[in-house]
Amino acid sequence: MEKPLDRASKGLELAPTLARRGSPLARGAEQLARLDATKLDDARKGDFEAHLARAELSPLRATHLEVLQLNVGKVCNQTCAHCHVDAGPEREEAMSRETAELALRVLGASDIPTLDITGGAPELNPNFEWIVCEARRLGRHVIDRCNLTVLAANPLAHLPEFFAEQRVEVVASLPHYRALNTDRQRGAGVFERSIAALRRLNALGYGVEGSGLRLVLVTNPVGAFLPAAQASAKAEWKRELARLYGVVFTDLYTITNMPISRHLEWLERSGNLERYLQTLVDAFNPLAARSVMCRTMVSVGWDGRLYDCDFNQMLELEVGDARESRPVPRHLRDFDPELLATRIVRTGRHCFGCTAGAGSSCGGATT
Amino acid sequence: MDTYYDPADLAKFAQLGKHSPDLAKKFFDYYGAVFADGALSARDKALIALGAAYAVQCPYCIDAYTQETLKHGCDLEQLTEVAHVAAAIKGGAVLAHTVQTKNAAAKVGM
């Protein structure tokens, strides 16, 4: 029988992952080294901690825990050109039931209000629905970071109804409200299937005012530049998606592309790396730095390891900055909410991606 | 090879102030205010600026406002339509002047 992954990938343009190609950029340390070796014109030598110090934020500490973000694996039915996870159909890393149970025990023992589920395409993890149901049973808000196309294929086609029953917030990636740039970044065929999924979600009340079912769209630039201003982009997207496709949504998040993984490879290949990193550094915004998401979240990898954010996870930078006076637990089984809530965040040049301009986070602009 | 237009010169636009700082300040203040969100959004203004850049065929402006409109989330199909708007206005302006030809011809022709 055809697997859900095969069905969800069918008809979409795919490219081999960095891991499959054996690229050195598949390793976090190599990505960090390339960023550090990039020439920059900067009085603080492109040192992120020095910029934090200028904003009186070094060392950057978490303030409290609002979100437990579970990355349930790297398996995806798409291979987007900018993917920071290097996800794709050929990846096999997936959170086991045992690790998922551990995560839910940690959530239940804490007062963290939100479980944010990401991937890969999180819906392709066999434990996905169980995780959602358990978190909802604990009374927590659940966010699913959805690529939309995965909802089109059986046996996952029931998921929109499941989301509505469980009152899951759907945060869906769509770089543009037209096909050209969406398919250029996410693969040919993605846009048409995404619009079909949005219409199904709309029909269930998602994105419809007064329904309480939040449907958030996430847009990121299709190129080496910063995203548009979130508020004016939202107004334009509302107008254009309604005009072109009759689609409605609750909110629009603009997210800056992080210069890591496949996006880093593209930046290098297209000769844009130096200019893009310079743009991020020049646009360092102390206000955005104050509100970065790592200060209020913990990111969990498919194998239960803990990170400051999903980007640090992909760069294999586990929690526990060298400046800590006490060791910070690095795995779910040793989860210590108090220590994690005030931990020092590990940083690097990639962090300029979250502090540039209006700021960027899993919740969009931060200023 | 020497050329009249060098992409690197775009960044030198700010040096306009070197020999007339007061006038340059007035211009840049005005320029900044023109492109801020107002009755028209900054995105709409950037698209109009690109159309005007095509019409006046300024390579610096075309470069700058192509990048600016991309930052506002426009795609290449949308930017190509901007070029067609400029082409239609410029072409229409040419064709509208055929009335002058007709008028002139009517005066002297049989």
XYZ file of C-alpha atoms in Angstrom, chain A residues 23-199:
177
model
C 26.884 18.113 1.358
C 29.193 19.434 4.098
C 26.423 21.960 4.792
C 24.313 19.136 6.204
C 26.369 19.559 9.384
C 25.587 22.386 11.816
C 29.235 23.054 12.661
C 30.071 23.586 8.982
C 27.209 26.072 8.600
C 28.365 28.014 11.652
C 31.957 28.035 10.366
C 30.880 29.419 6.964
C 28.858 32.181 8.608
C 31.789 33.076 10.867
C 34.130 33.179 7.862
C 31.900 35.611 5.921
C 33.458 39.048 5.504
C 31.448 41.843 7.045
C 31.837 45.592 7.302
C 30.881 46.051 10.946
C 32.410 47.959 13.868
C 31.591 44.955 16.095
C 33.057 42.477 13.598
C 29.736 40.737 13.110
C 29.874 39.467 16.690
C 26.266 38.880 17.768
C 27.123 39.012 21.473
C 28.770 42.423 20.945
C 25.559 43.684 19.348
C 23.578 42.227 22.253
C 25.928 44.029 24.629
C 25.215 47.304 22.834
C 21.525 46.617 23.537
C 22.423 45.747 27.163
C 21.188 42.201 26.596
C 24.348 40.087 26.853
C 24.200 37.365 28.002
C 20.744 36.835 26.559
C 18.597 35.062 29.118
C 15.229 33.376 28.833
C 12.574 35.199 30.858
C 9.899 32.495 31.260
C 8.410 29.559 29.335
C 5.362 30.184 27.175
C 5.913 27.602 24.466
C 7.154 24.045 24.280
C 7.998 23.503 20.637
C 8.204 19.890 19.517
C 10.009 19.169 16.302
C 8.594 15.721 15.642
C 10.924 14.969 12.746
C 12.525 15.895 9.452
C 10.238 13.905 7.194
C 8.382 16.131 4.739
C 6.504 15.732 1.466
C 8.129 18.921 0.153
C 11.725 20.114 -0.304
C 11.473 23.905 -0.071
C 14.540 25.761 -1.346
C 15.042 27.728 1.883
C 14.260 24.961 4.427
C 16.329 25.380 7.604
C 15.588 21.780 8.609
C 16.820 20.249 5.323
C 13.583 18.281 5.478
C 12.341 16.027 2.716
C 10.808 12.664 1.825
C 14.117 10.860 2.167
C 14.713 11.949 5.773
C 13.936 9.316 8.384
C 14.330 11.150 11.701
C 10.961 10.966 13.491
C 9.941 11.310 17.130
C 9.113 7.921 18.632
C 6.016 7.212 20.731
C 8.248 6.850 23.787
C 9.783 10.317 23.312
C 6.373 11.806 22.539
C 5.025 10.347 25.799
C 7.960 11.849 27.665
C 7.243 15.225 26.076
C 3.605 15.062 27.128
C 4.577 14.109 30.687
C 6.895 17.138 30.785
C 4.130 19.358 29.432
C 1.621 17.988 31.967
C 4.001 18.580 34.867
C 4.636 22.168 33.794
C 2.409 25.197 33.434
C 3.609 25.917 29.875
C 0.417 27.047 28.117
C 1.257 26.256 24.473
C 2.460 23.197 22.598
C 3.817 24.159 19.172
C 4.256 21.170 16.849
C 6.617 21.488 13.907
C 8.769 19.388 11.573
C 9.261 18.485 8.658
C 5.603 17.998 8.041
C 4.542 17.114 11.610
C 1.352 15.456 10.392
C 3.445 12.687 8.792
C 4.629 11.508 12.210
C 2.499 8.458 13.157
C 2.105 9.859 16.704
C 0.903 13.276 15.575
C -2.802 12.915 16.365
C -2.070 11.262 19.702
C 0.187 14.183 20.683
C -2.497 16.728 19.745
C -5.240 14.887 21.657
C -3.104 14.471 24.790
C -2.030 18.121 24.836
C -5.624 19.238 24.408
C -6.689 16.870 27.197
C -4.167 18.722 29.385
C -5.961 21.922 28.416
C -3.049 23.359 26.448
C -3.219 25.494 23.346
C -1.917 23.504 20.361
C -0.298 24.971 17.251
C 0.324 22.877 14.145
C 2.910 24.266 11.717
C 1.426 22.977 8.510
C 2.687 23.032 4.917
C -0.942 22.753 3.660
C -0.200 20.298 0.813
C 0.044 17.422 3.285
C -3.677 17.846 4.002
C -4.620 16.890 0.445
C -3.652 13.221 0.498
C -5.412 10.253 2.044
C -5.127 9.024 4.771
C -4.452 12.546 6.117
C -7.378 14.190 4.353
C -9.473 14.018 7.547
C -7.030 16.312 9.368
C -8.877 19.608 8.770
C -11.924 18.167 10.560
C -9.658 16.761 13.289
C -8.041 20.193 13.736
C -11.433 21.863 14.045
C -12.657 19.298 16.619
C -9.486 19.739 18.683
C -9.467 23.556 18.218
C -5.901 23.412 16.918
C -4.397 26.677 15.694
C -3.145 26.120 12.146
C -0.042 28.106 11.204
C 0.472 27.513 7.499
C 3.396 28.371 5.245
C 2.609 30.291 2.069
C 5.380 32.597 0.830
C 3.117 34.467 -1.570
C -0.545 34.830 -2.507
C 0.280 33.991 -6.114
C 1.692 30.823 -7.683
C 4.924 32.114 -9.223
C 6.982 32.789 -6.100
C 5.280 30.124 -3.981
C 6.162 27.359 -6.424
C 9.622 28.788 -7.047
C 10.453 28.408 -3.355
C 8.375 25.379 -2.394
C 8.276 23.363 -5.632
C 5.989 23.297 -8.650
C 2.467 22.232 -7.779
C 2.567 23.448 -4.174
C 0.537 26.620 -4.661
C -2.514 25.031 -6.268
C -2.690 22.343 -3.596
C -2.163 24.924 -0.832
C -5.100 27.009 -2.044
C -7.289 23.881 -2.144
C -6.296 23.119 1.480
C -7.013 26.710 2.562
C -10.483 26.495 1.004
